[in-house]
Coordinates of N, CA and C in Angstrom, one line a residue:
X153 N -10.8 -41.7 43.6 CA -12.1 -41.4 43.1 C -12.2 -40.1 42.3
X154 N -11.5 -39.1 42.9 CA -11.4 -37.8 42.2 C -10.7 -37.9 40.8
X155 N -9.7 -38.7 40.8 CA -9.0 -39.0 39.5 C -9.9 -39.7 38.5
X156 N -10.7 -40.6 38.9 CA -11.6 -41.4 38.0 C -12.6 -40.4 37.5
X157 N -13.2 -39.5 38.4 CA -14.2 -38.6 37.9 C -13.6 -37.6 36.9
X158 N -12.4 -37.1 37.2 CA -11.7 -36.2 36.3 C -11.4 -36.8 34.9
X159 N -11.0 -38.1 34.9 CA -10.7 -38.7 33.6 C -12.0 -39.0 32.8
X160 N -13.1 -39.3 33.5 CA -14.4 -39.5 32.9 C -14.9 -38.2 32.3
X161 N -14.7 -37.1 33.0 CA -15.1 -35.8 32.5 C -14.3 -35.4 31.3
X162 N -13.0 -35.6 31.3 CA -12.1 -35.3 30.2 C -12.5 -36.1 28.9
X163 N -12.9 -37.4 29.1 CA -13.3 -38.2 28.0 C -14.6 -37.6 27.4
X164 N -15.5 -37.2 28.2 CA -16.8 -36.7 27.7 C -16.7 -35.4 27.0
X165 N -15.7 -34.6 27.4 CA -15.4 -33.3 26.7 C -14.9 -33.5 25.3
X166 N -14.1 -34.5 25.1 CA -13.5 -34.8 23.8 C -14.4 -35.6 22.9
X167 N -15.5 -36.0 23.3 CA -16.4 -36.8 22.4 C -16.9 -35.9 21.2
X168 N -17.0 -36.6 20.1 CA -17.5 -35.9 18.9 C -18.8 -36.6 18.4
X169 N -19.7 -35.9 17.7 CA -20.9 -36.6 17.2 C -20.5 -37.6 16.1
X170 N -21.2 -38.7 16.0 CA -20.9 -39.7 15.0 C -22.2 -40.1 14.3
X171 N -22.1 -40.3 13.0 CA -23.3 -40.7 12.2 C -23.1 -42.2 12.0
X172 N -24.2 -42.9 12.1 CA -24.1 -44.4 11.9 C -25.4 -44.8 11.2
X173 N -25.3 -45.9 10.5 CA -26.5 -46.4 9.7 C -26.0 -47.0 8.5
X174 N -27.0 -47.5 7.7 CA -26.7 -48.2 6.5 C -26.4 -47.1 5.4
X175 N -25.7 -47.4 4.3 CA -25.5 -46.5 3.3 C -26.7 -45.8 2.8
X176 N -27.8 -46.5 2.6 CA -29.1 -45.9 2.2 C -29.6 -44.9 3.2
X177 N -29.5 -45.2 4.5 CA -30.0 -44.3 5.5 C -29.1 -43.0 5.5
X178 N -27.8 -43.2 5.4 CA -26.9 -42.0 5.4 C -27.2 -41.2 4.1
X179 N -27.4 -41.8 3.0 CA -27.7 -41.1 1.8 C -29.0 -40.3 1.9
X180 N -30.0 -40.9 2.5 CA -31.3 -40.2 2.7 C -31.1 -39.0 3.7
X181 N -30.3 -39.2 4.7 CA -30.1 -38.2 5.7 C -29.3 -37.0 5.0
X182 N -28.3 -37.3 4.3 CA -27.5 -36.3 3.6 C -28.3 -35.5 2.6
X183 N -29.3 -36.1 1.9 CA -30.1 -35.4 1.0 C -31.0 -34.4 1.6
X184 N -31.4 -34.7 2.9 CA -32.3 -33.8 3.6 C -31.5 -32.6 4.2
X185 N -30.2 -32.7 4.2 CA -29.4 -31.6 4.7 C -29.2 -30.6 3.5
X186 N -29.6 -29.3 3.8 CA -29.5 -28.4 2.7 C -28.1 -28.2 2.2
X187 N -27.9 -28.2 0.8 CA -26.6 -28.0 0.2 C -26.3 -26.5 0.2
X188 N -25.0 -26.2 0.0 CA -24.7 -24.8 0.0 C -23.6 -24.6 -1.1
X189 N -23.8 -23.6 -1.9 CA -22.8 -23.2 -2.9 C -22.4 -21.8 -2.7
X190 N -21.1 -21.6 -2.7 CA -20.5 -20.3 -2.6 C -19.9 -19.9 -4.0
X191 N -20.4 -18.7 -4.4 CA -19.9 -18.3 -5.7 C -18.9 -17.1 -5.5
X192 N -17.8 -17.1 -6.3 CA -16.8 -16.1 -6.1 C -16.5 -15.5 -7.5
X193 N -16.3 -14.2 -7.5 CA -16.0 -13.5 -8.8 C -14.9 -12.5 -8.5
X194 N -14.1 -12.3 -9.5 CA -13.0 -11.3 -9.4 C -13.1 -10.4 -10.6
X195 N -12.7 -9.1 -10.3 CA -12.6 -8.1 -11.4 C -11.3 -7.4 -11.3
X196 N -10.8 -7.0 -12.4 CA -9.5 -6.4 -12.5 C -9.5 -5.2 -13.5
X197 N -8.9 -4.1 -13.1 CA -8.8 -3.0 -13.9 C -7.3 -2.6 -14.0
X198 N -6.8 -2.4 -15.2 CA -5.4 -2.0 -15.3 C -5.5 -0.5 -15.8
X199 N -5.0 0.4 -15.1 CA -5.0 1.8 -15.4 C -3.6 2.4 -15.3
X200 N -3.4 3.4 -16.0 CA -2.1 4.1 -16.0 C -2.1 5.1 -14.8
X201 N -1.0 5.3 -14.2 CA -0.8 6.3 -13.1 C -1.0 7.7 -13.7
X202 N -1.6 8.6 -12.9 CA -1.7 10.0 -13.4 C -1.0 10.9 -12.4
X203 N -0.4 10.3 -11.4 CA 0.4 11.1 -10.4 C 1.6 10.3 -10.0
X204 N 2.6 11.0 -9.6 CA 3.8 10.4 -9.0 C 4.2 11.2 -7.7
X205 N 4.7 10.5 -6.8 CA 5.2 11.1 -5.6 C 6.7 10.9 -5.5
X206 N 7.5 12.0 -5.6 CA 8.9 11.9 -5.6 C 9.4 12.5 -4.2
X207 N 10.3 11.7 -3.6 CA 10.9 12.2 -2.3 C 12.4 12.4 -2.6
X208 N 12.8 13.6 -2.4 CA 14.2 13.9 -2.5 C 14.9 14.1 -1.2
X209 N 16.1 13.8 -1.1 CA 17.0 14.0 0.1 C 17.9 15.2 -0.2
X210 N 17.9 16.1 0.7 CA 18.8 17.3 0.5 C 19.7 17.4 1.7
X211 N 21.0 17.4 1.4 CA 22.0 17.4 2.5 C 23.2 18.3 2.2
X212 N 23.8 18.7 3.3 CA 25.1 19.4 3.2 C 25.8 19.3 4.5
X213 N 27.1 19.7 4.4 CA 28.0 19.6 5.6 C 28.8 20.9 5.7
X214 N 29.0 21.4 6.9 CA 29.8 22.6 7.1 C 30.4 22.5 8.5
X215 N 31.5 23.2 8.7 CA 32.2 23.2 10.0 C 31.3 23.9 11.0
X216 N 30.6 24.9 10.5 CA 29.8 25.7 11.4 C 28.3 25.2 11.3
X217 N 27.7 25.0 12.5 CA 26.3 24.5 12.5 C 25.4 25.6 11.9
X218 N 25.6 26.8 12.3 CA 24.8 27.9 11.7 C 24.9 28.0 10.2
X219 N 26.0 27.9 9.7 CA 26.2 27.9 8.2 C 25.6 26.7 7.6
X220 N 25.8 25.5 8.2 CA 25.2 24.3 7.6 C 23.7 24.5 7.5
X221 N 23.0 25.0 8.6 CA 21.6 25.2 8.5 C 21.2 26.2 7.4
X222 N 21.9 27.3 7.3 CA 21.6 28.3 6.3 C 21.8 27.8 4.9
X223 N 22.9 27.0 4.7 CA 23.1 26.5 3.4 C 22.0 25.5 3.0
X224 N 21.6 24.7 4.0 CA 20.5 23.7 3.7 C 19.2 24.5 3.3
X225 N 18.9 25.5 4.1 CA 17.7 26.3 3.8 C 17.8 26.9 2.5
X226 N 18.9 27.5 2.1 CA 19.1 28.1 0.8 C 19.0 27.1 -0.3
X227 N 19.5 25.9 -0.1 CA 19.4 24.9 -1.1 C 18.0 24.5 -1.4
X228 N 17.2 24.3 -0.3 CA 15.8 23.9 -0.4 C 15.0 25.1 -1.1
X229 N 15.3 26.3 -0.8 CA 14.7 27.5 -1.4 C 15.0 27.5 -2.9
X230 N 16.2 27.2 -3.3 CA 16.7 27.2 -4.7 C 15.9 26.1 -5.5
X231 N 15.8 24.9 -4.8 CA 15.1 23.8 -5.4 C 13.6 24.2 -5.7
X232 N 13.0 24.8 -4.7 CA 11.6 25.2 -4.8 C 11.4 26.2 -6.0
X233 N 12.3 27.1 -6.1 CA 12.3 28.1 -7.2 C 12.5 27.4 -8.6
X234 N 13.4 26.5 -8.6 CA 13.6 25.7 -9.9 C 12.4 24.9 -10.3
X235 N 11.8 24.2 -9.3 CA 10.6 23.4 -9.5 C 9.5 24.3 -10.0
X236 N 9.3 25.5 -9.4 CA 8.2 26.4 -9.9 C 8.5 26.8 -11.3
X237 N 9.7 27.0 -11.7 CA 10.0 27.4 -13.1 C 9.7 26.2 -14.0
X238 N 9.9 25.0 -13.5 CA 9.6 23.8 -14.3 C 8.1 23.5 -14.3
X239 N 7.2 24.3 -13.8 CA 5.8 24.2 -13.9 C 5.1 23.5 -12.7
X240 N 5.9 23.2 -11.6 CA 5.3 22.5 -10.5 C 4.9 23.6 -9.4
X241 N 3.6 23.8 -9.1 CA 3.2 24.8 -8.2 C 3.7 24.5 -6.8
X242 N 3.9 25.5 -6.0 CA 4.5 25.4 -4.7 C 3.6 24.5 -3.7
X243 N 2.3 24.5 -4.0 CA 1.4 23.8 -3.1 C 1.6 22.3 -3.3
X244 N 2.3 21.8 -4.3 CA 2.5 20.4 -4.5 C 4.0 20.0 -4.1
X245 N 4.7 21.0 -3.5 CA 6.0 20.7 -3.0 C 6.0 20.9 -1.5
X246 N 6.4 19.8 -0.7 CA 6.3 19.9 0.7 C 7.7 19.6 1.3
X247 N 8.2 20.6 2.1 CA 9.5 20.5 2.7 C 9.3 19.9 4.1
X248 N 10.1 18.9 4.4 CA 10.0 18.3 5.7 C 11.0 19.1 6.6
X249 N 10.9 18.8 7.9 CA 11.8 19.3 8.8 C 13.2 18.7 8.6
X250 N 14.2 19.4 9.0 CA 15.6 18.9 8.8 C 16.0 18.1 10.0
X251 N 17.1 17.4 9.8 CA 17.8 16.8 11.0 C 19.3 17.2 10.8
X252 N 19.9 17.2 12.0 CA 21.4 17.5 11.9 C 22.1 16.5 12.8
X253 N 23.3 16.2 12.4 CA 24.2 15.3 13.1 C 25.6 15.9 13.2
X254 N 26.1 16.0 14.4 CA 27.5 16.4 14.5 C 28.5 15.3 14.2
X255 N 29.5 15.6 13.4 CA 30.6 14.7 13.1 C 31.8 14.9 14.0
X256 N 32.1 13.9 14.8 CA 33.2 14.0 15.7 C 34.4 13.3 15.2
X257 N 35.6 13.8 15.7 CA 36.8 13.2 15.2 C 37.0 11.8 15.8
X258 N 37.9 11.0 15.2 CA 38.1 9.6 15.6 C 38.7 9.5 17.0
X259 N 39.6 10.4 17.3 CA 40.3 10.2 18.5 C 40.0 11.3 19.6
X260 N 39.0 12.1 19.3 CA 38.5 13.2 20.2 C 37.0 13.3 20.1
X261 N 36.5 13.9 21.1 CA 35.0 14.1 21.1 C 34.7 15.5 20.5
X262 N 35.7 16.2 20.0 CA 35.5 17.5 19.4 C 34.7 17.4 18.1
X263 N 33.7 18.3 17.9 CA 32.9 18.3 16.7 C 33.7 18.9 15.5
X264 N 33.9 18.1 14.4 CA 34.6 18.5 13.3 C 33.7 19.3 12.3
X265 N 32.5 18.8 12.1 CA 31.5 19.4 11.2 C 30.1 18.9 11.5
X266 N 29.2 19.5 10.8 CA 27.7 19.2 11.0 C 27.1 18.8 9.7
X267 N 26.4 17.7 9.7 CA 25.6 17.3 8.6 C 24.1 17.7 8.8
X268 N 23.6 18.4 7.8 CA 22.2 18.8 7.9 C 21.5 18.1 6.7
X269 N 20.3 17.5 7.0 CA 19.6 16.8 6.0 C 18.1 17.1 6.1
X270 N 17.5 17.3 4.9 CA 16.1 17.5 4.8 C 15.5 16.7 3.7
X271 N 14.1 16.6 3.7 CA 13.5 15.9 2.6 C 12.4 16.8 2.0
X272 N 12.3 16.6 0.7 CA 11.3 17.3 -0.1 C 10.4 16.3 -0.8
X273 N 9.1 16.4 -0.6 CA 8.1 15.5 -1.2 C 7.4 16.3 -2.3
X274 N 7.4 15.8 -3.5 CA 6.9 16.5 -4.6 C 5.8 15.7 -5.3
X275 N 4.6 16.3 -5.5 CA 3.6 15.6 -6.3 C 3.7 16.0 -7.7
X276 N 3.9 15.0 -8.6 CA 4.2 15.3 -10.0 C 3.0 14.8 -10.8
X277 N 2.5 15.7 -11.7 CA 1.3 15.4 -12.5 C 1.5 15.2 -14.0
X278 N 2.8 15.3 -14.4 CA 3.0 15.1 -15.9 C 4.5 14.7 -16.1
X279 N 4.8 14.2 -17.2 CA 6.1 13.8 -17.5 C 7.1 15.0 -17.6
X280 N 6.6 16.1 -18.0 CA 7.4 17.3 -18.0 C 7.8 17.7 -16.6
X281 N 6.9 17.6 -15.7 CA 7.2 17.9 -14.3 C 8.2 16.9 -13.7
X282 N 8.0 15.6 -14.1 CA 9.0 14.6 -13.6 C 10.4 14.9 -14.1
X283 N 10.5 15.3 -15.4 CA 11.8 15.7 -15.9 C 12.4 16.9 -15.2
X284 N 11.6 17.8 -14.8 CA 12.1 19.0 -14.0 C 12.7 18.5 -12.7
X285 N 12.0 17.6 -12.0 CA 12.5 17.0 -10.8 C 13.8 16.2 -11.1
X286 N 13.8 15.5 -12.1 CA 15.0 14.7 -12.5 C 16.2 15.6 -12.7
X287 N 16.0 16.8 -13.4 CA 17.1 17.7 -13.6 C 17.6 18.3 -12.3
X288 N 16.8 18.5 -11.3 CA 17.3 19.0 -10.0 C 18.2 17.9 -9.4
X289 N 17.8 16.7 -9.5 CA 18.6 15.6 -8.9 C 19.9 15.5 -9.6
X290 N 19.9 15.6 -10.9 CA 21.1 15.4 -11.7 C 22.1 16.5 -11.6
X291 N 21.5 17.8 -11.5 CA 22.4 18.9 -11.6 C 22.9 19.5 -10.3
X292 N 22.3 19.2 -9.2 CA 22.6 19.8 -8.0 C 23.4 18.9 -7.1
X293 N 24.4 19.4 -6.5 CA 25.2 18.7 -5.5 C 24.4 18.7 -4.2
X294 N 24.4 17.5 -3.5 CA 23.7 17.4 -2.2 C 22.2 17.2 -2.4
X295 N 21.8 16.7 -3.5 CA 20.4 16.3 -3.8 C 20.3 14.9 -4.3
X296 N 19.5 14.0 -3.7 CA 19.4 12.7 -4.2 C 18.0 12.2 -4.2
X297 N 17.7 11.2 -5.0 CA 16.3 10.6 -5.1 C 16.2 9.6 -4.0
X298 N 15.2 9.7 -3.1 CA 15.0 8.7 -2.1 C 13.9 7.7 -2.6
X299 N 12.8 8.2 -3.2 CA 11.8 7.3 -3.7 C 11.0 7.9 -4.7
X300 N 10.4 7.0 -5.6 CA 9.5 7.5 -6.6 C 8.3 6.5 -6.6
X301 N 7.1 6.9 -6.4 CA 6.0 6.0 -6.4 C 4.9 6.6 -7.3
X302 N 4.1 5.7 -7.9 CA 3.1 6.1 -8.8 C 1.7 5.7 -8.3
X303 N 0.7 6.5 -8.6 CA -0.7 6.2 -8.2 C -1.6 6.8 -9.2
X304 N -2.9 6.4 -9.0 CA -4.0 7.0 -9.8 C -4.9 7.7 -8.9
X305 N -5.3 8.9 -9.3 CA -6.1 9.7 -8.4 C -7.6 9.3 -8.5
X306 N -8.0 8.5 -9.5 CA -9.4 8.1 -9.6 C -9.5 6.6 -9.2
X307 N -8.8 6.2 -8.2 CA -8.8 4.8 -7.7 C -10.2 4.4 -7.3
X308 N -11.0 5.2 -6.7 CA -12.4 4.9 -6.3 C -13.2 4.5 -7.5
X309 N -13.1 5.2 -8.6 CA -13.9 4.9 -9.7 C -13.5 3.6 -10.3
X310 N -12.3 3.3 -10.4 CA -11.8 2.1 -11.0 C -12.1 0.9 -10.0
X311 N -12.1 1.1 -8.7 CA -12.4 0.1 -7.8 C -13.9 -0.3 -8.0
X312 N -14.8 0.7 -8.2 CA -16.2 0.4 -8.4 C -16.3 -0.4 -9.7
X313 N -15.6 0.0 -10.8 CA -15.7 -0.8 -12.0 C -15.2 -2.2 -11.9
X314 N -14.2 -2.5 -11.1 CA -13.7 -3.8 -10.8 C -14.7 -4.6 -10.0
X315 N -15.3 -4.0 -9.1 CA -16.4 -4.7 -8.3 C -17.6 -5.0 -9.2
X316 N -17.9 -4.1 -10.1 CA -19.0 -4.4 -11.0 C -18.7 -5.6 -11.9
X317 N -17.4 -5.7 -12.4 CA -17.0 -6.8 -13.2 C -17.1 -8.1 -12.4
X318 N -16.7 -8.1 -11.1 CA -16.8 -9.3 -10.3 C -18.2 -9.7 -10.1
X319 N -19.1 -8.7 -9.8 CA -20.5 -9.0 -9.6 C -21.1 -9.6 -10.9
X320 N -20.8 -9.1 -12.0 CA -21.3 -9.7 -13.3 C -20.9 -11.1 -13.5
X321 N -19.6 -11.5 -13.1 CA -19.2 -12.8 -13.2 C -20.0 -13.7 -12.2
X322 N -20.2 -13.2 -11.0 CA -21.0 -14.0 -10.1 C -22.4 -14.2 -10.6
X323 N -23.0 -13.2 -11.2 CA -24.4 -13.4 -11.7 C -24.4 -14.4 -12.8
X324 N -23.4 -14.4 -13.7 CA -23.3 -15.5 -14.7 C -23.2 -16.9 -14.1
X325 N -22.3 -17.0 -13.1 CA -22.2 -18.3 -12.4 C -23.5 -18.7 -11.8
X326 N -24.2 -17.8 -11.2 CA -25.5 -18.1 -10.5 C -26.5 -18.6 -11.5
X327 N -26.6 -18.0 -12.7 CA -27.5 -18.4 -13.8 C -27.2 -19.9 -14.2
X328 N -25.9 -20.2 -14.3 CA -25.5 -21.5 -14.7 C -25.9 -22.6 -13.6
X329 N -25.7 -22.2 -12.4 CA -26.0 -23.1 -11.3 C -27.6 -23.3 -11.2
X330 N -28.3 -22.2 -11.3 CA -29.8 -22.3 -11.3 C -30.3 -23.2 -12.4
X331 N -29.7 -23.1 -13.6 CA -30.2 -23.9 -14.7 C -29.9 -25.3 -14.5
X332 N -28.7 -25.7 -14.0 CA -28.3 -27.1 -13.8 C -29.1 -27.7 -12.6
X333 N -29.3 -26.9 -11.6 CA -30.0 -27.5 -10.4 C -31.5 -27.6 -10.8
X334 N -32.1 -26.7 -11.5 CA -33.5 -26.8 -11.9 C -33.7 -28.0 -12.8
X335 N -32.7 -28.3 -13.7 CA -32.8 -29.4 -14.6 C -32.8 -30.8 -13.8
X336 N -32.1 -30.7 -12.6 CA -32.1 -32.0 -11.8 C -33.3 -32.0 -10.8
X337 N -34.1 -31.0 -10.8 CA -35.3 -30.9 -10.0 C -35.0 -30.5 -8.5
X338 N -33.9 -29.8 -8.3 CA -33.6 -29.3 -7.0 C -34.1 -27.9 -6.8
X339 N -34.5 -27.6 -5.6 CA -34.9 -26.2 -5.3 C -33.7 -25.3 -4.9
X340 N -33.9 -24.0 -5.2 CA -32.8 -23.1 -5.0 C -33.4 -22.0 -4.0
X341 N -32.6 -21.8 -2.9 CA -32.9 -20.7 -2.0 C -31.7 -19.8 -1.9
X342 N -32.0 -18.5 -2.0 CA -30.9 -17.5 -1.9 C -30.8 -17.1 -0.4
X343 N -29.6 -17.0 0.0 CA -29.4 -16.5 1.4 C -29.0 -15.1 1.4

């Protein structure tokens, strides 16, 4: 008896509504259901980047941990001075903390040397500044380019312009739909 009640309950849970009637009755019913139209618009702005973010890797190796740290610090200070001479203000150059790794011998646990690595993030505002950074990478031992990414500092303004473009397209579509629906004698309600 419990099994029969459980199976009857399961069948009633899976039931779905069903429309039935003649085609004319169904057409009349569906005409009374309000129709819905969704309008979609897109806007796109293509702009040039006015800033670049360059991340450099600075590394060196020495048998002495103390000397390796000092050399890395000196290398980063030299790079900062070179970049300032190239027209990049110090406030747009950010030195990260360094990391160090001891290098051990293959057959012994004795430390043979120490690798010290740091990162420098530079915000570049012109091609001349980017060339100054490129010269540092090309001319200095122990300096490599990790990444270079471009962006536009006025992204908010251009986002608003793109949204306005999309809205204008939606308004144009709305006018077309209103005209066609009014021609067919259908009412329009805005939600």
